[in-house]
C-alpha positions as a Markdown table, in Angstrom:
| # | Residue | x | y | z |
|---|---|---|---|---|
| 1 | Met | -17.9 | 20.2 | -19.1 |
| 2 | Glu | -20.3 | 19.4 | -16.3 |
| 3 | Gly | -20.4 | 15.8 | -15.2 |
| 4 | Cys | -17.1 | 14.9 | -17.0 |
| 5 | Asn | -14.5 | 15.5 | -14.4 |
| 6 | Pro | -12.4 | 12.3 | -14.3 |
| 7 | Ile | -11.0 | 13.0 | -10.9 |
| 8 | Leu | -14.5 | 13.0 | -9.3 |
| 9 | Asp | -15.7 | 9.8 | -10.9 |
| 10 | Pro | -16.0 | 7.3 | -8.0 |
| 11 | Phe | -14.6 | 4.2 | -9.8 |
| 12 | Leu | -11.3 | 6.1 | -10.4 |
| 13 | Trp | -10.6 | 6.1 | -6.6 |
| 14 | Asp | -10.2 | 2.3 | -6.7 |
| 15 | Pro | -6.4 | 1.7 | -6.3 |
| 16 | Arg | -6.9 | -1.4 | -8.5 |
| 17 | Phe | -7.4 | 0.8 | -11.5 |
| 18 | Arg | -6.3 | -2.1 | -13.8 |
| 19 | Asp | -9.8 | -3.5 | -13.3 |
| 20 | Ala | -11.3 | -0.1 | -14.1 |
| 21 | Thr | -9.7 | 0.1 | -17.5 |
| 22 | Pro | -12.8 | -1.2 | -19.4 |
| 23 | Leu | -14.8 | 1.5 | -17.5 |
| 24 | Leu | -12.3 | 4.1 | -18.5 |
| 25 | Ser | -12.5 | 3.0 | -22.1 |
| 26 | His | -16.3 | 3.0 | -22.2 |
| 27 | Arg | -16.4 | 6.3 | -20.3 |
| 28 | Phe | -14.3 | 8.1 | -22.9 |
| 29 | Arg | -15.4 | 6.2 | -26.0 |
| 30 | Ser | -17.1 | 9.3 | -27.3 |
| 31 | Ile | -13.8 | 11.1 | -27.4 |
| 32 | Ala | -12.4 | 8.6 | -29.9 |
| 33 | Leu | -15.6 | 9.1 | -31.9 |
| 34 | Gly | -15.2 | 12.9 | -31.8 |
| 35 | Thr | -18.2 | 14.0 | -29.6 |
| 36 | Pro | -17.8 | 17.8 | -29.5 |
| 37 | Lys | -19.0 | 18.3 | -26.0 |
| 38 | Leu | -16.2 | 16.1 | -24.6 |
| 39 | Trp | -13.4 | 17.7 | -26.6 |
| 40 | Asn | -12.1 | 19.4 | -23.4 |
| 41 | Cys | -11.9 | 16.1 | -21.5 |
| 42 | Leu | -8.7 | 14.6 | -22.8 |
| 43 | Arg | -8.1 | 10.9 | -22.5 |
| 44 | Val | -4.6 | 9.5 | -23.1 |
| 45 | Tyr | -4.2 | 5.7 | -23.1 |
| 46 | Ile | -0.6 | 4.4 | -23.3 |
| 47 | Gly | 0.3 | 0.7 | -23.4 |
| 48 | Arg | -2.9 | -0.5 | -25.0 |
| 49 | Asp | -3.5 | -4.2 | -25.6 |
| 50 | Asp | -5.6 | -6.0 | -28.2 |
| 51 | Glu | -8.7 | -5.5 | -26.2 |
| 52 | His | -8.4 | -1.8 | -26.1 |
| 53 | Ala | -6.5 | -1.1 | -29.3 |
| 54 | Leu | -9.4 | 0.7 | -31.0 |
| 55 | Leu | -9.8 | 3.0 | -28.1 |
| 56 | Gly | -6.2 | 3.7 | -27.5 |
| 57 | Thr | -4.8 | 7.2 | -28.1 |
| 58 | Ser | -2.7 | 7.7 | -31.1 |
| 59 | Pro | -0.7 | 10.9 | -31.5 |
| 60 | Glu | -2.7 | 11.7 | -34.6 |
| 61 | Ser | -6.1 | 11.5 | -32.9 |
| 62 | Phe | -4.8 | 13.3 | -29.9 |
| 63 | Ser | -3.6 | 16.2 | -32.1 |
| 64 | Arg | -7.1 | 16.5 | -33.6 |
| 65 | Val | -8.7 | 16.6 | -30.2 |
| 66 | Leu | -6.4 | 19.3 | -29.1 |
| 67 | Gln | -7.1 | 21.4 | -32.2 |
| 68 | Arg | -10.9 | 21.0 | -31.8 |
| 69 | Ser | -10.9 | 21.9 | -28.1 |
| 70 | Gly | -10.0 | 25.4 | -28.9 |
| 71 | Ala | -9.1 | 27.5 | -25.8 |
| 72 | Val | -11.4 | 25.9 | -23.3 |
| 73 | Pro | -10.0 | 24.6 | -20.0 |
| 74 | Leu | -8.7 | 21.0 | -20.3 |
| 75 | Asp | -9.2 | 18.0 | -18.0 |
| 76 | Leu | -6.5 | 15.4 | -18.6 |
| 77 | Leu | -6.8 | 11.7 | -17.8 |
| 78 | Phe | -3.5 | 9.8 | -18.5 |
| 79 | Val | -3.5 | 6.0 | -18.2 |
| 80 | Cys | -0.2 | 4.3 | -18.8 |
| 81 | Arg | -0.4 | 0.5 | -18.6 |
| 82 | Arg | 2.5 | -2.0 | -18.4 |
| 83 | Thr | 2.9 | -4.0 | -21.7 |
| 84 | Cys | 5.6 | -6.1 | -23.3 |
| 85 | Asp | 6.3 | -3.4 | -25.9 |
| 86 | Glu | 7.8 | -0.6 | -23.8 |
| 87 | Gly | 9.6 | 0.9 | -26.9 |
| 88 | Arg | 6.2 | 1.6 | -28.5 |
| 89 | Asp | 4.8 | 2.9 | -25.3 |
| 90 | Val | 7.7 | 5.4 | -24.8 |
| 91 | Gly | 7.4 | 6.5 | -28.4 |
| 92 | Asp | 3.7 | 7.2 | -28.2 |
| 93 | Ser | 4.1 | 8.9 | -24.8 |
| 94 | Arg | 6.9 | 11.1 | -26.1 |
| 95 | Arg | 4.9 | 12.2 | -29.2 |
| 96 | Ile | 1.8 | 12.9 | -27.1 |
| 97 | Ser | 3.8 | 14.9 | -24.5 |
| 98 | Arg | 5.2 | 17.1 | -27.2 |
| 99 | Leu | 1.7 | 17.8 | -28.5 |
| 100 | Leu | 0.3 | 18.4 | -25.0 |
| 101 | Phe | 3.1 | 20.7 | -23.8 |
| 102 | Pro | 1.9 | 23.9 | -25.5 |
| 103 | His | -1.6 | 23.4 | -24.0 |
| 104 | Leu | -0.6 | 22.8 | -20.4 |
| 105 | Pro | -1.3 | 26.5 | -19.5 |
| 106 | Arg | -5.0 | 25.8 | -19.9 |
| 107 | Leu | -5.0 | 22.5 | -18.0 |
| 108 | Arg | -7.8 | 22.5 | -15.3 |
| 109 | Ser | -7.4 | 19.0 | -13.8 |
| 110 | Cys | -4.9 | 16.2 | -14.3 |
| 111 | Asp | -5.4 | 12.6 | -13.2 |
| 112 | Leu | -2.4 | 10.3 | -13.8 |
| 113 | Phe | -2.8 | 6.5 | -13.6 |
| 114 | Ile | 0.7 | 5.1 | -13.8 |
| 115 | Glu | 1.3 | 1.3 | -14.1 |
| 116 | Ser | 4.4 | 1.6 | -16.2 |
| 117 | Met | 6.8 | 4.4 | -15.2 |
| 118 | Thr | 8.8 | 3.7 | -18.3 |
| 119 | Gly | 5.9 | 4.7 | -20.6 |
| 120 | Ala | 5.0 | 7.7 | -18.5 |
| 121 | Leu | 8.5 | 9.3 | -18.2 |
| 122 | Pro | 8.1 | 11.5 | -21.3 |
| 123 | Leu | 4.9 | 13.0 | -19.8 |
| 124 | Phe | 6.6 | 13.6 | -16.4 |
| 125 | Asp | 9.5 | 15.2 | -18.1 |
| 126 | Ala | 7.2 | 17.6 | -20.0 |
| 127 | Phe | 5.4 | 18.5 | -16.7 |
| 128 | Gln | 8.7 | 19.4 | -15.0 |
| 129 | Phe | 9.3 | 22.5 | -17.1 |
| 130 | Ala | 5.7 | 23.6 | -17.6 |
| 131 | Glu | 3.4 | 26.1 | -15.9 |
| 132 | Ala | -0.2 | 25.4 | -15.4 |
| 133 | Pro | -1.8 | 28.5 | -13.9 |
| 134 | Thr | -5.4 | 27.2 | -14.3 |
| 135 | Leu | -4.7 | 23.8 | -12.8 |
| 136 | Asp | -7.0 | 23.2 | -9.8 |
| 137 | Arg | -6.9 | 19.5 | -9.1 |
| 138 | Met | -4.1 | 17.0 | -9.6 |
| 139 | Ala | -3.8 | 13.3 | -8.8 |
| 140 | Phe | -1.0 | 10.8 | -9.1 |
| 141 | Arg | -2.0 | 7.1 | -8.9 |
| 142 | Ser | 0.6 | 4.4 | -9.3 |
| 143 | Ala | 0.6 | 0.6 | -9.3 |
| 144 | Glu | 2.0 | -1.1 | -6.3 |
| 145 | Glu | 5.1 | -2.4 | -8.1 |
| 146 | Asp | 6.2 | 1.0 | -9.3 |
| 147 | Ala | 5.6 | 3.1 | -6.2 |
| 148 | Glu | 9.2 | 3.1 | -5.0 |
| 149 | Trp | 10.5 | 3.6 | -8.6 |
| 150 | Ile | 8.4 | 6.7 | -9.0 |
| 151 | Thr | 9.4 | 8.0 | -5.6 |
| 152 | Asp | 13.1 | 7.6 | -6.3 |
| 153 | Trp | 12.7 | 9.3 | -9.7 |
| 154 | Leu | 10.8 | 12.2 | -8.3 |
| 155 | Gly | 13.4 | 12.7 | -5.5 |
| 156 | His | 16.4 | 12.4 | -7.8 |
| 157 | Ala | 18.9 | 15.2 | -7.6 |
| 158 | Glu | 18.6 | 16.0 | -11.3 |
| 159 | Ser | 14.8 | 15.9 | -11.2 |
| 160 | His | 12.4 | 18.6 | -10.4 |
| 161 | Pro | 8.9 | 18.3 | -8.8 |
| 162 | Ile | 6.1 | 18.3 | -11.3 |
| 163 | Phe | 4.8 | 21.8 | -12.0 |
| 164 | Ser | 7.3 | 23.2 | -9.6 |
| 165 | Gly | 6.1 | 26.7 | -8.9 |
| 166 | Gly | 3.8 | 26.7 | -11.8 |
| 167 | Thr | 0.5 | 25.9 | -10.2 |
| 168 | Pro | -0.5 | 29.0 | -8.2 |
| 169 | Asn | -4.2 | 28.0 | -8.1 |
| 170 | Met | -4.1 | 24.3 | -7.4 |
| 171 | Ser | -6.3 | 23.5 | -4.4 |
| 172 | Ser | -6.5 | 19.7 | -4.4 |
| 173 | Leu | -3.7 | 17.1 | -4.5 |
| 174 | Thr | -4.0 | 13.3 | -4.4 |
| 175 | Ile | -1.1 | 11.0 | -4.0 |
| 176 | Val | -1.8 | 7.2 | -4.4 |
| 177 | Gly | 0.9 | 4.6 | -4.1 |
| 178 | Ile | 3.7 | 7.3 | -4.2 |
| 179 | Ile | 5.6 | 8.7 | -1.3 |
| 180 | Leu | 5.4 | 12.5 | -1.6 |
| 181 | Phe | 8.5 | 14.1 | -2.9 |
| 182 | Pro | 9.8 | 17.2 | -1.1 |
| 183 | Pro | 9.0 | 20.5 | -2.8 |
| 184 | Thr | 11.7 | 22.8 | -4.0 |
| 185 | Ser | 9.6 | 25.9 | -4.3 |
| 186 | Pro | 6.6 | 27.5 | -2.5 |
| 187 | Leu | 3.5 | 25.3 | -2.7 |
| 188 | Pro | 0.2 | 26.4 | -4.2 |
| 189 | Pro | -2.7 | 27.3 | -1.8 |
| 190 | Leu | -3.8 | 23.6 | -1.3 |
| 191 | Gln | -7.0 | 23.1 | 0.6 |
| 192 | Ala | -7.5 | 19.3 | 0.2 |
| 193 | Val | -4.7 | 16.7 | 0.2 |
| 194 | Thr | -5.0 | 13.0 | 0.2 |
| 195 | Phe | -2.1 | 10.5 | 0.6 |
| 196 | Leu | -2.9 | 6.8 | 0.1 |
| 197 | Ser | -0.6 | 3.9 | -0.1 |
| 198 | Ile | -1.8 | 0.6 | -1.7 |
| 199 | Thr | 1.3 | -1.3 | -0.7 |
| 200 | Thr | 0.3 | -4.4 | 1.3 |
| 201 | Gly | 3.7 | -5.3 | 2.8 |
| 202 | Thr | 6.1 | -3.2 | 4.9 |
| 203 | Pro | 4.7 | 0.2 | 5.9 |
| 204 | Gln | 6.1 | 3.1 | 4.0 |
| 205 | Tyr | 7.5 | 6.1 | 5.8 |
| 206 | Phe | 6.8 | 9.6 | 4.7 |
| 207 | Pro | 10.1 | 11.5 | 4.1 |
| 208 | Ala | 11.5 | 13.8 | 6.8 |
| 209 | Glu | 10.3 | 16.7 | 4.7 |
| 210 | Phe | 6.6 | 15.8 | 5.4 |
| 211 | Arg | 6.5 | 17.9 | 8.5 |
| 212 | Leu | 7.9 | 20.9 | 6.6 |
| 213 | Leu | 5.4 | 20.2 | 3.8 |
| 214 | Leu | 2.4 | 20.4 | 6.1 |
| 215 | Ser | 3.7 | 23.6 | 7.7 |
| 216 | Ala | 3.9 | 25.1 | 4.2 |
| 217 | Met | 0.2 | 24.6 | 3.7 |
| 218 | Pro | -1.5 | 27.4 | 5.6 |
| 219 | Thr | -4.7 | 27.1 | 3.6 |
| 220 | Leu | -5.1 | 23.3 | 4.2 |
| 221 | Ile | -8.6 | 22.4 | 5.6 |
| 222 | Val | -8.9 | 18.8 | 4.5 |
| 223 | Leu | -6.2 | 16.2 | 5.1 |
| 224 | Glu | -6.6 | 12.5 | 4.5 |
| 225 | Leu | -3.8 | 10.0 | 5.3 |
| 226 | Met | -4.5 | 6.4 | 4.4 |
| 227 | Ser | -2.0 | 3.8 | 5.1 |
| 228 | Pro | 0.1 | 1.7 | 5.5 |
| 229 | Phe | 2.0 | 4.8 | 6.2 |
| 230 | Val | 3.9 | 5.5 | 9.4 |
| 231 | Val | 3.5 | 9.1 | 10.3 |
| 232 | Arg | 5.1 | 10.6 | 13.4 |
| 233 | Val | 3.2 | 13.1 | 15.6 |
| 234 | Glu | 5.6 | 15.9 | 14.9 |
| 235 | Ala | 4.5 | 15.9 | 11.3 |
| 236 | Phe | 1.2 | 17.5 | 12.4 |
| 237 | Ser | 2.7 | 20.9 | 13.2 |
| 238 | Thr | 0.4 | 22.9 | 11.0 |
| 239 | Pro | -2.4 | 24.6 | 12.9 |
| 240 | Asn | -5.0 | 24.6 | 10.2 |
| 241 | Pro | -6.2 | 21.1 | 9.1 |
| 242 | Arg | -9.8 | 20.6 | 10.0 |
| 243 | Pro | -11.2 | 17.3 | 8.7 |
| 244 | Leu | -8.6 | 14.6 | 9.2 |
| 245 | Thr | -8.8 | 11.0 | 8.0 |
| 246 | Leu | -6.3 | 8.3 | 9.0 |
| 247 | Ser | -6.4 | 4.6 | 8.1 |
| 248 | Asp | -4.4 | 1.6 | 9.1 |
| 249 | Leu | -1.8 | 3.8 | 10.8 |
| 250 | Thr | 0.8 | 2.0 | 12.9 |
| 251 | Ala | 2.5 | 4.7 | 14.9 |
| 252 | Asn | 1.8 | 4.6 | 18.6 |
| 253 | Asn | 2.5 | 8.3 | 19.1 |
| 254 | Leu | 0.6 | 9.4 | 16.0 |
| 255 | Ile | -2.0 | 11.7 | 17.7 |
| 256 | Glu | -0.8 | 11.5 | 21.3 |
| 257 | Glu | 0.2 | 15.0 | 22.4 |
| 258 | Trp | -0.9 | 16.5 | 19.1 |
| 259 | Thr | -2.6 | 19.9 | 19.3 |
| 260 | Ala | -5.1 | 20.8 | 16.5 |
| 261 | Pro | -7.0 | 23.9 | 17.5 |
| 262 | Val | -9.2 | 24.1 | 14.4 |
| 263 | Leu | -9.7 | 20.4 | 13.8 |
| 264 | Gln | -13.4 | 19.7 | 13.2 |
| 265 | Ser | -13.5 | 16.1 | 12.1 |
| 266 | Leu | -11.3 | 13.2 | 13.1 |
| 267 | Cys | -11.6 | 9.8 | 11.4 |
| 268 | Ile | -9.4 | 6.8 | 12.0 |
| 269 | Ser | -11.1 | 4.0 | 10.1 |
| 270 | Arg | -8.9 | 1.1 | 11.1 |
| 271 | Leu | -6.8 | 1.3 | 14.2 |
| 272 | Cys | -3.8 | -1.0 | 14.2 |
| 273 | Glu | -2.4 | -2.8 | 17.2 |
| 274 | Gly | -0.4 | -0.4 | 19.4 |
| 275 | Ile | -2.3 | 2.7 | 18.6 |
| 276 | Asn | -4.8 | 1.8 | 21.3 |
| 277 | Asp | -2.2 | 2.8 | 23.9 |
| 278 | Ala | -1.9 | 6.3 | 22.3 |
| 279 | Leu | -5.7 | 6.6 | 22.4 |
| 280 | Gln | -5.8 | 6.0 | 26.1 |
| 281 | His | -3.6 | 9.0 | 26.7 |
| 282 | Ile | -5.0 | 11.4 | 24.1 |
| 283 | Asn | -6.2 | 14.7 | 25.4 |
| 284 | Thr | -9.3 | 15.8 | 23.6 |
| 285 | Thr | -9.1 | 19.3 | 25.1 |
| 286 | Lys | -6.5 | 20.0 | 22.4 |
| 287 | Tyr | -9.2 | 19.8 | 19.8 |
| 288 | Pro | -11.5 | 22.5 | 21.0 |
| 289 | Leu | -13.6 | 22.6 | 17.8 |
| 290 | Leu | -13.8 | 18.9 | 17.3 |
| 291 | Glu | -17.4 | 18.0 | 16.2 |
| 292 | Ser | -17.2 | 14.6 | 14.6 |
| 293 | Leu | -15.3 | 11.6 | 15.8 |
| 294 | Val | -15.1 | 8.3 | 13.9 |
| 295 | Leu | -13.0 | 5.4 | 15.2 |
| 296 | Gly | -12.7 | 1.8 | 14.1 |
| 297 | Gly | -10.4 | -1.1 | 14.8 |
| 298 | Arg | -10.2 | -4.7 | 15.8 |
| 299 | Arg | -12.3 | -4.6 | 19.0 |
| 300 | Phe | -10.4 | -1.7 | 20.3 |
| 301 | Thr | -11.0 | -0.2 | 23.7 |
| 302 | Leu | -11.4 | 3.4 | 24.9 |
| 303 | Thr | -11.2 | 4.8 | 28.4 |
| 304 | Ser | -13.3 | 7.6 | 29.8 |
| 305 | Ser | -10.3 | 9.9 | 29.7 |
| 306 | Phe | -10.4 | 9.8 | 25.9 |
| 307 | Val | -14.1 | 10.8 | 25.4 |
| 308 | His | -14.8 | 12.8 | 28.5 |
| 309 | Ala | -12.9 | 16.0 | 27.9 |
| 310 | Thr | -14.7 | 17.5 | 24.9 |
| 311 | Asp | -18.1 | 19.2 | 25.0 |
| 312 | Thr | -18.3 | 20.1 | 21.3 |
| 313 | Leu | -18.8 | 16.7 | 19.8 |
| 314 | Lys | -22.0 | 16.3 | 17.8 |
| 315 | His | -21.4 | 13.0 | 16.1 |
| 316 | Val | -19.5 | 9.9 | 17.1 |
| 317 | Ser | -19.2 | 6.6 | 15.2 |
| 318 | Leu | -17.4 | 3.7 | 16.8 |
| 319 | Met | -16.8 | 0.7 | 14.6 |
| 320 | Asp | -16.0 | -2.8 | 16.0 |
| 321 | Ile | -15.6 | -1.4 | 19.5 |
| 322 | Ser | -15.3 | -3.9 | 22.3 |
| 323 | Lys | -18.4 | -4.7 | 24.4 |
| 324 | Lys | -16.8 | -3.3 | 27.6 |
| 325 | Ser | -16.0 | 0.0 | 25.9 |
| 326 | Ala | -19.5 | 0.2 | 24.5 |
| 327 | Asp | -21.0 | -0.4 | 27.9 |
| 328 | Asp | -18.8 | 2.3 | 29.5 |
| 329 | Leu | -19.6 | 4.8 | 26.8 |
| 330 | Leu | -23.3 | 4.2 | 27.1 |
| 331 | Arg | -23.1 | 4.9 | 30.8 |
| 332 | Met | -21.2 | 8.1 | 30.1 |
| 333 | Val | -23.5 | 9.5 | 27.4 |
| 334 | Thr | -26.8 | 8.7 | 29.1 |
| 335 | Pro | -26.6 | 10.5 | 32.5 |
| 336 | Ser | -29.3 | 12.8 | 33.9 |
| 337 | Pro | -28.6 | 15.6 | 33.6 |
| 338 | Pro | -26.2 | 15.1 | 30.7 |
| 339 | Tyr | -22.6 | 16.1 | 31.4 |
| 340 | Leu | -21.0 | 14.7 | 28.3 |
| 341 | Trp | -21.3 | 16.0 | 24.7 |
| 342 | Pro | -24.4 | 18.2 | 25.4 |
| 343 | Asp | -24.5 | 19.5 | 21.8 |
| 344 | Tyr | -25.3 | 16.3 | 20.1 |
| 345 | Asn | -27.8 | 16.9 | 17.3 |
| 346 | His | -28.0 | 13.5 | 15.6 |
| 347 | Cys | -26.8 | 10.0 | 16.1 |
| 348 | Arg | -27.8 | 6.4 | 16.1 |
| 349 | Leu | -26.9 | 3.4 | 18.1 |
| 350 | Ala | -26.7 | 0.3 | 15.9 |
| 351 | Pro | -28.2 | -2.2 | 16.2 |
| 352 | Leu | -30.3 | -0.9 | 19.1 |
| 353 | Ala | -31.3 | 2.3 | 17.3 |
| 354 | Arg | -31.4 | 4.6 | 20.3 |
| 355 | Ser | -30.9 | 8.3 | 19.7 |
| 356 | Ile | -28.1 | 9.1 | 22.1 |
| 357 | Gly | -25.5 | 10.5 | 19.8 |
| 358 | Leu | -23.5 | 7.4 | 18.9 |
| 359 | His | -23.1 | 4.9 | 16.1 |
| 360 | Phe | -21.9 | 1.5 | 17.4 |
| 361 | Tyr | -20.8 | -1.3 | 15.0 |
| 362 | Ser | -19.4 | -4.2 | 17.0 |
| 363 | Ser | -19.2 | -7.9 | 16.4 |
| 364 | Glu | -19.6 | -8.4 | 20.1 |
| 365 | Leu | -22.9 | -6.4 | 20.5 |
């Protein structure tokens, strides 16, 4: 099923997945028509409207697809839209969930787009008591309005985490618009984890169990946190994350005093007000393997203490940096003989295009 992994399709990463629905329908049109080579790429569309009625998933057509797929690994894309007929949505979802349940052990990837939690509840209920030993990648993506509802449901005392203990081979987990729920059993050997909130209002806080969650991921090598989440520095107690991506974070002490001995890549794409103070006091000697540094913000400033302590950096990108900081950094990285970042192997200074190991993007330059 090469080239048909729904999780890896770029347009699916857009949190505004409502706008991507026509693309989803077109992408999986051949499933409705019964194209054999796509029988193992299951598309479920709950809450269809008039525009997509012909491409919606009926329990009958879904049953035929499951039968034709044989025993091959399955890739599931489940889209649940909000409509005015929730009774029909729940009924369709319940029947499809019953059909899918016996086939969950051969599920390879699962991408859930949830705009209506009511319509998706039957599928979530089925997942709670299932095992998926071949599941490698899973993603939850919710609409902004239902993020808290889904979180509350997942954390309910009578509820159990999805695939609790039944995914020994899952290596990739994506959470969009949902605050991660605490695990009640050992986690699978995750290597790549992405948390992204699409809420535009008050920042959401990760639960207190987030620190314990990271410490329970000894195999984690890729961690992406995209905000507006507020994460405290003590959350990063695990020694293993290497590439790290942060965006729109609003905690002053997020990375101050944080030690990451195997961190190789650090990206903070949009620094918020207040985090600048933390950057002034960060000790880069605590990242002995750091090779790539990407920072961006609203004309943020950096001091020499932030960039002077590491001799392993090979790539630095600074976006919308203040002119003063750019001038200071230029003086630091162009000495003779070089005393800062001697191992640079590629870089570019924009817009001056000088090969000195830096990318600058500033409205002031």
